[in-house]
XYZ file of C-alpha atoms in Angstrom:
669
model
C -11.935 -6.818 -4.125
C -8.285 -5.850 -4.444
C -5.774 -8.395 -3.305
C -3.822 -7.146 -0.341
C -1.239 -9.835 -0.767
C 0.058 -8.149 -3.708
C 0.040 -4.984 -2.178
C 3.365 -6.624 -1.725
C 3.864 -6.035 -5.376
C 4.835 -2.626 -4.481
C 7.671 -4.587 -3.092
C 9.050 -4.614 -6.578
C 11.078 -1.459 -6.618
C 12.195 -2.296 -10.143
C 9.837 -0.611 -12.529
C 9.318 -2.775 -15.560
C 9.008 0.218 -17.862
C 12.411 1.501 -16.770
C 14.366 -1.735 -17.057
C 15.489 -1.097 -20.603
C 16.830 2.349 -19.680
C 18.690 0.901 -16.719
C 20.135 -1.817 -18.915
C 21.826 0.782 -21.127
C 23.673 2.223 -18.141
C 24.588 -0.848 -16.098
C 26.486 -3.984 -17.083
C 24.193 -6.972 -17.479
C 25.712 -8.771 -14.519
C 24.825 -5.845 -12.246
C 21.331 -4.964 -13.491
C 19.446 -6.766 -10.740
C 21.385 -4.773 -8.127
C 20.527 -1.267 -9.388
C 17.351 0.744 -8.849
C 16.247 2.448 -12.069
C 15.727 6.181 -12.394
C 12.099 7.216 -11.867
C 10.406 10.107 -13.653
C 7.105 11.473 -12.311
C 4.565 13.994 -13.567
C 2.651 14.650 -10.369
C 3.692 18.344 -10.580
C 2.307 18.448 -14.156
C 5.843 18.429 -15.579
C 8.260 15.551 -16.052
C 10.721 15.498 -13.157
C 13.107 13.030 -11.628
C 11.593 11.669 -8.421
C 14.498 13.106 -6.436
C 13.751 16.593 -7.807
C 10.256 16.812 -6.290
C 10.439 18.715 -2.964
C 7.666 16.717 -1.316
C 6.810 13.225 -0.091
C 6.018 11.094 -3.149
C 5.410 7.338 -3.377
C 5.556 5.769 -6.850
C 4.265 2.333 -7.876
C 4.878 0.671 -11.217
C 1.716 -0.387 -13.030
C 3.027 -3.703 -14.312
C 4.174 -4.677 -10.827
C 0.771 -3.753 -9.371
C -0.982 -5.803 -12.050
C 1.258 -8.842 -11.633
C 0.714 -8.765 -7.896
C -3.061 -8.501 -7.992
C -3.536 -4.945 -6.746
C -6.940 -4.093 -8.186
C -7.791 -0.860 -6.416
C -6.491 2.142 -4.541
C -6.806 0.470 -1.148
C -3.965 -1.793 -2.286
C -1.867 1.268 -3.095
C -2.709 2.880 0.256
C -1.530 -0.251 2.082
C 2.008 0.497 0.857
C 1.919 4.286 1.321
C 2.749 6.142 4.544
C 0.043 8.437 5.954
C -2.566 7.253 3.428
C -5.638 5.180 4.304
C -9.367 5.158 3.544
C -12.520 5.548 5.574
C -14.082 2.123 5.483
C -17.638 2.428 4.116
C -18.252 -1.191 3.133
C -19.656 -0.084 -0.245
C -17.858 -0.435 -3.577
C -16.975 2.922 -5.099
C -17.486 4.868 -1.863
C -14.187 5.211 -0.017
C -13.257 8.699 1.218
C -9.461 9.024 1.414
C -7.603 9.931 4.611
C -4.203 11.556 4.105
C -2.016 12.989 6.863
C -4.990 12.900 9.202
C -7.377 14.869 6.961
C -10.570 13.312 5.668
C -13.971 14.349 4.345
C -17.328 12.785 5.050
C -19.266 11.607 2.001
C -22.157 13.903 2.998
C -19.978 16.907 2.056
C -19.655 15.752 -1.602
C -15.984 16.728 -1.440
C -12.623 15.207 -0.570
C -9.419 16.152 1.219
C -7.377 14.423 -1.510
C -7.753 14.627 -5.291
C -7.780 11.563 -7.548
C -6.416 12.435 -10.990
C -6.431 9.909 -13.847
C -4.655 11.122 -16.994
C -5.373 14.703 -15.973
C -9.072 14.139 -15.144
C -9.923 14.822 -11.492
C -12.387 13.231 -9.062
C -12.872 15.491 -6.039
C -15.327 13.444 -3.927
C -15.214 10.337 -1.781
C -18.037 8.907 -3.905
C -16.306 7.522 -6.990
C -12.817 7.763 -5.467
C -11.807 4.410 -6.913
C -9.993 2.951 -9.885
C -9.533 -0.609 -11.144
C -5.938 0.197 -12.205
C -6.425 -1.140 -15.727
C -3.604 -0.481 -18.179
C -1.709 1.657 -15.683
C 1.875 2.795 -16.273
C 2.387 4.132 -12.745
C 0.591 5.487 -9.682
C 2.044 8.527 -7.914
C 0.914 9.511 -4.408
C 1.963 13.064 -3.516
C 1.342 14.067 0.114
C 0.874 17.585 1.446
C -1.308 20.442 0.106
C -1.474 20.499 -3.702
C -4.083 23.202 -4.278
C -1.488 25.317 -6.140
C -1.651 22.985 -9.131
C -4.868 21.042 -8.512
C -7.174 23.543 -6.818
C -9.977 22.783 -4.395
C -10.150 19.501 -2.511
C -6.445 18.729 -2.901
C -5.606 20.142 0.525
C -3.943 16.951 1.802
C -2.477 15.507 -1.402
C -3.032 13.954 -4.811
C -3.244 10.408 -6.154
C -2.078 10.689 -9.764
C -2.691 7.728 -12.091
C -0.932 7.642 -15.454
C -2.181 5.014 -17.891
C -0.038 3.421 -20.585
C 0.088 5.234 -23.935
C -0.131 2.915 -26.942
C 2.819 3.066 -29.334
C 4.522 1.226 -32.175
C 5.627 -1.708 -30.023
C 2.777 -4.221 -29.570
C 1.854 -4.978 -25.979
C -0.451 -7.584 -24.460
C -1.087 -9.050 -21.030
C -3.865 -11.173 -19.575
C -4.480 -12.573 -16.108
C -6.979 -15.004 -14.589
C -7.721 -15.231 -10.861
C -9.588 -18.062 -9.128
C -10.008 -17.926 -5.381
C -12.019 -18.180 -2.206
C -15.785 -17.681 -2.229
C -15.960 -18.582 -5.910
C -13.791 -15.653 -6.927
C -13.354 -15.282 -10.685
C -11.493 -12.410 -12.313
C -10.293 -11.892 -15.870
C -8.223 -8.857 -16.906
C -6.481 -7.891 -20.126
C -4.445 -5.011 -21.505
C -3.358 -4.728 -25.145
C -2.120 -2.102 -27.583
C -0.676 -1.870 -31.075
C -0.091 0.514 -33.963
C -2.934 0.851 -36.462
C -0.769 3.053 -38.683
C 2.911 2.879 -37.796
C 4.275 6.071 -36.250
C 0.869 7.773 -36.590
C -2.201 6.019 -35.121
C -2.295 3.677 -32.131
C -4.981 1.826 -30.171
C -4.933 0.585 -26.593
C -7.678 -1.373 -24.818
C -7.910 -2.799 -21.310
C -10.760 -4.499 -19.499
C -11.842 -6.638 -16.585
C -14.635 -8.810 -15.270
C -14.579 -9.846 -11.619
C -17.077 -11.476 -9.287
C -17.031 -13.080 -5.833
C -19.623 -14.539 -3.495
C -20.328 -12.734 -0.251
C -19.532 -13.780 3.307
C -22.429 -12.204 5.260
C -25.240 -14.707 5.940
C -28.812 -13.479 5.611
C -30.573 -15.925 7.901
C -33.977 -14.613 6.773
C -33.512 -15.381 3.067
C -30.889 -18.130 3.333
C -28.600 -16.289 0.905
C -25.343 -14.411 1.108
C -26.038 -10.704 1.384
C -22.915 -9.116 -0.091
C -21.989 -10.688 -3.439
C -19.665 -8.521 -5.535
C -19.412 -8.041 -9.303
C -17.415 -5.467 -11.241
C -16.757 -4.935 -14.919
C -15.173 -2.146 -16.874
C -12.617 -1.088 -19.396
C -10.471 1.604 -20.931
C -9.907 2.568 -24.578
C -7.199 4.943 -25.786
C -6.857 6.133 -29.380
C -3.601 8.029 -29.909
C -2.741 10.140 -32.955
C 0.694 11.628 -33.682
C 0.347 13.459 -37.006
C 3.770 15.055 -36.563
C 6.761 15.013 -34.271
C 5.339 18.110 -32.552
C 1.759 16.936 -31.894
C 0.487 14.080 -29.711
C -3.267 13.664 -29.158
C -5.038 10.900 -27.188
C -8.779 10.311 -26.960
C -9.662 8.221 -23.909
C -12.839 6.538 -22.688
C -13.238 4.566 -19.476
C -16.127 2.974 -17.632
C -16.475 1.009 -14.411
C -19.700 -0.689 -13.240
C -20.665 -2.349 -9.969
C -23.472 -4.870 -9.550
C -23.231 -5.741 -5.869
C -25.408 -6.994 -3.081
C -25.555 -5.149 0.203
C -22.811 -3.242 1.949
C -20.537 -5.058 4.399
C -22.863 -3.934 7.193
C -24.455 -5.633 10.159
C -25.982 -4.607 13.475
C -23.649 -3.481 16.247
C -23.811 -6.066 19.000
C -25.314 -8.755 16.762
C -23.882 -12.034 15.500
C -20.827 -11.265 13.381
C -21.306 -11.652 9.615
C -25.028 -12.363 9.969
C -28.177 -10.308 9.313
C -31.929 -11.043 9.092
C -32.755 -8.519 6.375
C -36.107 -8.637 4.659
C -35.351 -5.504 2.632
C -33.268 -5.995 -0.491
C -29.902 -4.218 -0.518
C -27.889 -3.491 -3.651
C -25.284 -1.244 -5.254
C -25.540 -0.508 -8.994
C -23.158 2.402 -9.283
C -21.186 3.386 -12.371
C -18.257 5.668 -13.277
C -17.608 6.991 -16.778
C -15.161 9.487 -18.264
C -14.223 10.774 -21.723
C -11.224 13.012 -22.362
C -9.168 14.495 -25.172
C -5.532 15.121 -24.244
C -3.505 17.131 -26.777
C 0.158 18.129 -26.426
C 1.824 20.349 -29.008
C 5.437 21.525 -29.119
C 5.354 25.144 -30.245
C 9.136 25.589 -30.122
C 12.027 23.617 -28.676
C 11.418 25.318 -25.313
C 7.668 25.921 -25.374
C 4.931 23.264 -25.099
C 1.134 23.555 -25.024
C -1.114 20.998 -23.289
C -4.915 20.835 -23.454
C -7.132 18.387 -21.522
C -10.867 18.454 -22.217
C -12.934 16.043 -20.132
C -16.331 14.814 -19.038
C -16.314 12.876 -15.759
C -19.484 11.231 -14.394
C -20.386 9.082 -11.413
C -23.769 7.446 -10.838
C -24.162 6.499 -7.169
C -27.128 4.126 -6.975
C -27.684 2.115 -3.815
C -30.385 0.787 -1.548
C -29.278 -0.428 1.881
C -31.227 -2.000 4.726
C -30.058 -0.554 8.052
C -32.263 -2.302 10.629
C -31.233 -5.824 9.488
C -34.656 -7.221 10.395
C -37.360 -8.908 8.282
C -39.646 -5.866 8.634
C -38.712 -2.748 6.669
C -38.121 -0.388 9.595
C -35.011 1.461 8.462
C -33.349 1.721 5.077
C -31.657 4.352 2.965
C -31.341 4.883 -0.751
C -29.208 7.108 -2.963
C -29.655 7.936 -6.611
C -26.987 10.571 -7.233
C -25.609 11.710 -10.558
C -22.399 13.761 -10.493
C -21.208 15.259 -13.762
C -18.226 17.558 -14.345
C -17.142 19.110 -17.627
C -13.636 20.566 -17.484
C -11.020 22.263 -19.627
C -7.388 22.810 -18.714
C -4.802 24.643 -20.821
C -1.128 24.659 -19.838
C 1.985 26.234 -21.267
C 5.380 25.061 -20.096
C 8.811 26.195 -21.100
C 12.193 27.482 -20.037
C 13.568 30.889 -19.131
C 17.330 30.451 -19.047
C 17.982 27.634 -16.565
C 14.521 27.979 -15.005
C 11.542 25.787 -15.903
C 8.071 27.301 -15.718
C 4.450 26.334 -16.170
C 1.338 28.510 -16.471
C -2.236 27.364 -16.848
C -5.939 28.116 -17.032
C -8.617 25.789 -15.661
C -12.423 25.985 -15.905
C -15.085 23.448 -15.003
C -18.815 23.091 -14.508
C -20.616 20.703 -12.152
C -24.195 19.504 -12.621
C -25.225 17.191 -9.775
C -28.641 15.658 -9.093
C -29.167 14.265 -5.582
C -32.100 11.964 -4.827
C -32.078 10.616 -1.284
C -34.497 8.240 0.407
C -34.726 7.416 4.104
C -37.183 4.982 5.677
C -37.929 5.248 9.394
C -40.611 3.456 11.431
C -42.725 6.614 11.110
C -42.390 7.561 7.457
C -40.644 7.209 4.123
C -38.962 10.513 3.273
C -37.650 11.371 -0.185
C -35.585 14.447 -0.967
C -34.605 15.710 -4.397
C -32.147 18.542 -4.920
C -29.706 19.914 -7.459
C -26.198 21.180 -6.785
C -24.497 23.061 -9.603
C -21.272 24.992 -9.741
C -18.367 26.240 -11.752
C -14.716 27.015 -11.095
C -12.222 29.257 -12.866
C -8.538 29.309 -11.980
C -5.187 30.563 -13.207
C -1.975 29.047 -11.892
C 1.774 29.044 -12.333
C 4.730 26.995 -11.109
C 8.472 27.745 -11.371
C 11.612 25.667 -10.784
C 14.579 28.034 -10.546
C 18.229 27.041 -9.903
C 19.873 29.464 -7.482
C 23.417 28.068 -7.354
C 25.308 24.853 -8.006
C 23.435 22.991 -5.248
C 20.473 25.243 -4.441
C 17.146 25.648 -6.209
C 13.707 27.015 -5.411
C 10.262 25.903 -6.573
C 7.397 28.356 -6.261
C 3.813 28.502 -7.441
C 0.500 30.287 -7.045
C -3.088 29.531 -7.963
C -6.021 31.940 -7.811
C -9.373 30.160 -8.020
C -12.962 31.336 -7.953
C -15.663 28.789 -7.108
C -19.406 29.344 -7.372
C -22.184 27.019 -6.204
C -25.946 26.984 -6.718
C -28.284 24.783 -4.703
C -32.013 24.140 -4.918
C -34.438 21.718 -3.313
C -37.133 20.375 -5.636
C -39.855 23.010 -5.810
C -37.776 25.556 -3.887
C -35.830 28.663 -4.791
C -32.150 28.553 -5.729
C -29.430 29.642 -3.299
C -25.922 30.613 -4.423
C -22.448 31.052 -2.885
C -19.035 31.957 -4.272
C -15.471 32.173 -2.996
C -12.117 33.338 -4.309
C -9.032 31.660 -2.900
C -5.282 32.058 -3.456
C -3.037 28.999 -2.882
C 0.716 29.725 -2.809
C 3.567 27.235 -2.466
C 7.301 27.735 -1.889
C 10.013 25.067 -1.576
C 13.790 25.297 -1.182
C 16.067 22.400 -2.184
C 19.701 21.681 -1.364
C 21.542 18.942 -3.289
C 24.089 18.093 -0.619
C 25.327 15.004 -2.496
C 24.961 13.954 -6.164
C 22.251 11.427 -5.217
C 20.788 13.069 -2.099
C 18.883 16.249 -1.336
C 17.215 18.151 1.490
C 14.150 20.350 1.102
C 11.884 22.658 3.081
C 8.457 23.852 1.944
C 5.439 25.884 2.957
C 2.137 25.575 1.115
C -1.550 26.395 1.396
C -4.501 24.205 0.510
C -8.254 24.424 0.752
C -11.423 22.396 0.515
C -14.411 24.111 -1.075
C -17.410 25.145 0.966
C -20.891 24.040 0.068
C -24.499 23.326 0.924
C -25.948 20.633 3.164
C -28.470 19.063 0.828
C -30.471 17.255 3.524
C -30.170 19.561 6.542
C -32.573 22.176 7.936
C -32.344 25.676 6.470
C -30.497 27.011 9.523
C -27.658 24.556 8.825
C -27.726 24.790 5.047
C -24.335 26.437 4.341
C -20.722 25.881 5.292
C -17.516 27.718 4.399
C -14.232 26.554 2.799
C -11.683 24.753 4.960
C -8.132 26.147 4.914
C -4.762 24.458 5.483
C -1.248 25.822 5.870
C 1.517 23.209 5.883
C 5.233 23.209 6.673
C 7.465 20.297 5.650
C 11.127 19.285 5.961
C 12.420 16.268 4.078
C 15.362 14.305 2.767
C 15.559 11.796 -0.066
C 18.200 10.078 -2.123
C 20.017 6.846 -2.971
C 22.712 4.803 -1.235
C 24.909 1.749 -1.807
C 25.550 2.382 -5.489
C 21.856 2.884 -6.329
C 20.661 -0.222 -4.534
C 18.797 1.746 -1.838
C 16.256 4.533 -2.347
C 15.013 6.352 0.744
C 12.851 9.321 1.660
C 11.894 10.893 4.986
C 9.779 13.894 5.935
C 8.347 15.699 8.947
C 5.408 18.100 8.649
C 2.915 20.297 10.449
C -0.466 21.352 9.074
C -2.746 23.959 10.669
C -6.401 23.548 9.692
C -8.817 26.469 10.121
C -12.569 26.661 9.510
C -12.437 22.875 9.639
C -15.415 21.143 8.086
C -16.848 18.639 10.579
C -19.973 16.536 10.720
C -22.651 17.225 13.314
C -25.888 15.428 14.083
C -29.317 17.012 13.633
C -32.408 16.719 15.813
C -33.959 14.139 13.462
C -32.482 10.596 13.792
C -30.022 9.955 10.973
C -29.805 13.627 10.006
C -26.212 14.842 9.601
C -24.724 18.024 8.219
C -21.369 19.769 7.761
C -20.313 22.874 9.698
C -17.112 24.900 10.202
C -17.154 24.294 13.934
C -13.537 23.246 14.461
C -9.863 23.931 13.993
C -7.109 21.336 14.201
C -3.408 20.641 13.879
C -1.798 17.695 12.132
C 1.842 16.834 12.788
C 3.702 13.774 11.635
C 6.664 11.981 10.146
C 7.040 9.596 7.196
C 9.756 7.298 5.923
C 10.107 4.949 2.937
C 12.826 2.514 1.923
C 13.401 0.295 -1.116
C 16.424 -1.940 -0.999
C 17.797 -4.417 -3.517
C 19.645 -6.549 -1.009
C 21.236 -8.809 -3.627
C 21.161 -12.537 -4.155
C 17.546 -12.278 -5.315
C 16.294 -10.495 -2.167
C 14.296 -7.248 -2.113
C 12.864 -5.238 0.783
C 10.301 -2.452 0.804
C 9.203 -0.634 3.954
C 7.182 2.446 4.831
C 5.833 4.014 8.007
C 3.648 7.026 8.663
C 3.208 8.644 12.089
C 0.440 11.217 12.414
C -1.007 13.218 15.300
C -4.183 15.055 14.238
C -6.105 16.662 17.107
C -8.852 19.259 17.331
C -7.650 22.549 18.752
C -11.263 23.746 19.053
C -14.536 21.923 18.462
C -17.742 22.516 20.408
C -20.666 20.319 19.385
C -23.607 21.537 21.425
C -22.687 20.989 25.068
C -19.727 18.758 24.167
C -16.173 20.059 23.896
C -14.000 17.906 21.602
C -10.781 19.935 21.927
C -7.824 17.535 22.042
C -9.801 14.681 20.463
C -8.773 12.808 17.301
C -10.187 13.545 13.899
C -12.479 10.610 13.013
C -10.980 7.892 10.792
C -7.440 9.303 11.148
C -4.973 6.685 12.497
C -1.864 7.722 14.410
C 0.162 5.012 12.670
C 0.245 3.057 9.449
C 2.999 1.080 7.804
C 4.046 -1.969 5.883
C 7.022 -4.242 5.441
C 7.488 -6.493 2.433
C 10.173 -9.019 1.584
C 10.562 -10.888 -1.719
C 12.974 -13.542 -2.942
C 13.465 -14.409 -6.624
C 15.422 -17.606 -7.283
C 17.577 -17.976 -10.410
C 15.486 -20.991 -11.421
C 12.331 -18.860 -11.757
C 10.389 -19.437 -8.556
C 9.696 -16.643 -6.063
C 8.154 -16.073 -2.646
C 7.101 -12.943 -0.840
C 5.461 -11.800 2.370
C 3.981 -8.506 3.483
C 2.796 -7.162 6.807
C 0.373 -4.208 6.721
C -0.504 -2.389 9.935
C -2.877 0.474 10.765
C -3.503 2.065 14.166
C -6.922 2.422 15.758
C -9.396 5.033 14.550
C -12.508 6.515 16.109
C -15.771 6.818 14.215
C -16.990 10.014 15.903
C -15.481 13.311 17.015
C -16.269 12.487 20.647
C -13.885 9.516 20.351
C -16.446 7.244 22.008
C -14.484 4.152 23.101
C -17.108 1.758 21.714
C -17.293 3.459 18.315
C -14.008 2.658 16.675
C -11.923 0.291 14.604
C -9.148 -1.276 16.642
C -5.597 -1.204 15.365
C -4.694 -4.229 13.290
C -2.018 -5.971 11.283
C -2.520 -8.401 8.423
C -0.073 -10.787 6.780
C -0.244 -11.468 3.038
C 1.729 -14.316 1.468
C 2.476 -15.413 -2.085
C 4.681 -17.807 -3.983
C 4.925 -18.789 -7.598
C 6.929 -19.692 -10.650
C 7.838 -17.703 -13.772
C 8.782 -19.250 -17.086
C 9.299 -17.312 -20.321
C 6.316 -14.936 -20.367
C 3.989 -16.828 -18.042
C 3.659 -16.616 -14.278
C 1.631 -18.775 -11.874
C 1.092 -17.401 -8.362
C -0.571 -18.868 -5.291
C -1.553 -16.305 -2.668
C -3.181 -15.955 0.732
C -4.454 -12.551 1.809
C -5.039 -11.874 5.497
C -3.404 -15.212 6.246
C -4.209 -15.075 9.978
C -7.880 -14.188 9.232
C -7.739 -11.050 11.381
C -10.941 -9.107 12.110
C -10.739 -5.302 11.973
C -14.373 -4.232 11.875
C -15.536 -0.615 12.133
C -17.909 -0.683 15.104
C -20.603 1.929 15.697
C -20.988 3.630 12.322
C -23.004 5.782 12.177
C -24.653 6.733 15.474
C -23.470 3.501 17.168
C -25.903 1.270 15.253
C -23.896 -0.323 12.404
C -20.770 -2.462 12.193
C -18.787 -2.522 8.945
C -17.182 -5.967 8.593
C -13.632 -6.488 7.425
C -13.115 -9.079 4.666
C -12.054 -12.594 5.722
C -9.005 -14.572 4.639
C -8.780 -15.190 0.904
C -6.713 -17.781 -0.947
C -6.338 -18.126 -4.673
C -4.354 -18.797 -7.823
C -3.367 -16.254 -10.458
C -2.179 -17.119 -13.970
C -0.623 -14.250 -15.927
C 0.768 -13.970 -19.435
C 2.624 -11.038 -20.953
C 3.684 -10.605 -24.577
């Protein structure tokens, strides 16, 4: 599992890939006291971070790697208003951003995960091992204008390192608690100088579990993950840059981090085997061609697949009374074409996007009365056109505006049954106004729309089979900039989001039966702040806080009225504070505190069904010499428990991981 301690690595505001650029501008004696310029592509064009009129958090890939962040939960720990629904299963972690979430039964997400232009739009498969990453960008607020459906709350954009002429190599070895072993590498070089380049990255990680199965005498939740990335880049001319990418990630785990509510903590008596053998795989061809000095064409062709294969005991008894099984295969083929250029001082982008989904859903549920198996198919396609403009208005004023028109179609069929179909057309506008009130500081205001696609309930009765798209309109005011001669970078924002036709989960008459409906509306309001500060004398500070108030305006669930209640899994508060000291002699020490407010598991906000608010402390210290670094770390140093109690239907507790200590040896060419 990812190492929270080095979620403190986000502490490192200095981006390793930007150090050389900073060195050209700042005298050597001052380099450690200057934050480098940051360029992001989360708006599908290269922009200075300060030019993006939205809340954006950026994390350098080398810093994440050096600090042991091995997944997106480590990134979320350092990001305001970004958390995950805890599912206790590798590869299944629905994101929660600014109070909006999506249950895994909807096969959609409130936030898009985009890796080198290839999107994942579900909670199942919303994960990444962060191999060979250049940077991770987290953009909050509706992003359907550029990314379409299921980006109504934001986007996590991962940009991997492009191989080039300069050889690159890094390797790290982790040894830690519960027999943890992890090996990772990342390497690239030119095969033909200036023309053909190869990059490869990979990992193998395993760790023993911590949940005792008193029936078998074994640990129930061992974890093993392996995967890799390959990038083959071809630059036949100065105008053309093409990269073929392949990535794969495999899990071979024991059971989920589940146990019975009210039972002995971290102990089960399961006689039914539990396992997770899921896999993610993607292939893409990314081609950029410069047509003229002011006109550029980009094409991304991709296949993205996720195989969700689990069996999970849910009675935790020797007899097989209750268990569930999933054998899902999600496959998306997509094509995006973009043109970007200039019209006078304005920058513009226009694009076309098409995709096709082919999903097979096999579900198994064992009850004391019967073993039920359901097989269905869910297919669909999307077509969209979009545009985005950045137009200077005056010396200090500029406006950014965009629009996307998207048509989505879905087809659903149970095995042996007739096919049902639905389609929607949705327009997603965005408008932002910026004011550069100082050379290194700006204010902005924006309004934007987002939406989450509607769909079919694959395992619900016919009367509850369909649900409609969810719609969001958001307003945001923000400020960002630099202070103290580029030693401080800050950003703040306040926002309000109105959610209509809100997709919520309701329970069916059959035990364990759940389905999505549009039974609610809600409002999300909040504030965010981030700070990175090079204090001097070897000291660095990074801090972030997110305040969110998401409440149902309307929600009637049978005889129950949930108006005024919290959206499940949406905390009112999250934040972190990290401090690092680097001594001139090469040793370093750092500490991080990560805190998240309480969340409820159900829309009724049942007091017993929740995860209490918590704070964890992660510590690390080490020594760096030449190109080698040795780090000792302790994650969750106080061994805090922050279990999710009562999920689902009050019967299951999802355990939080215990304290973990370890050593990490890293080498970089």
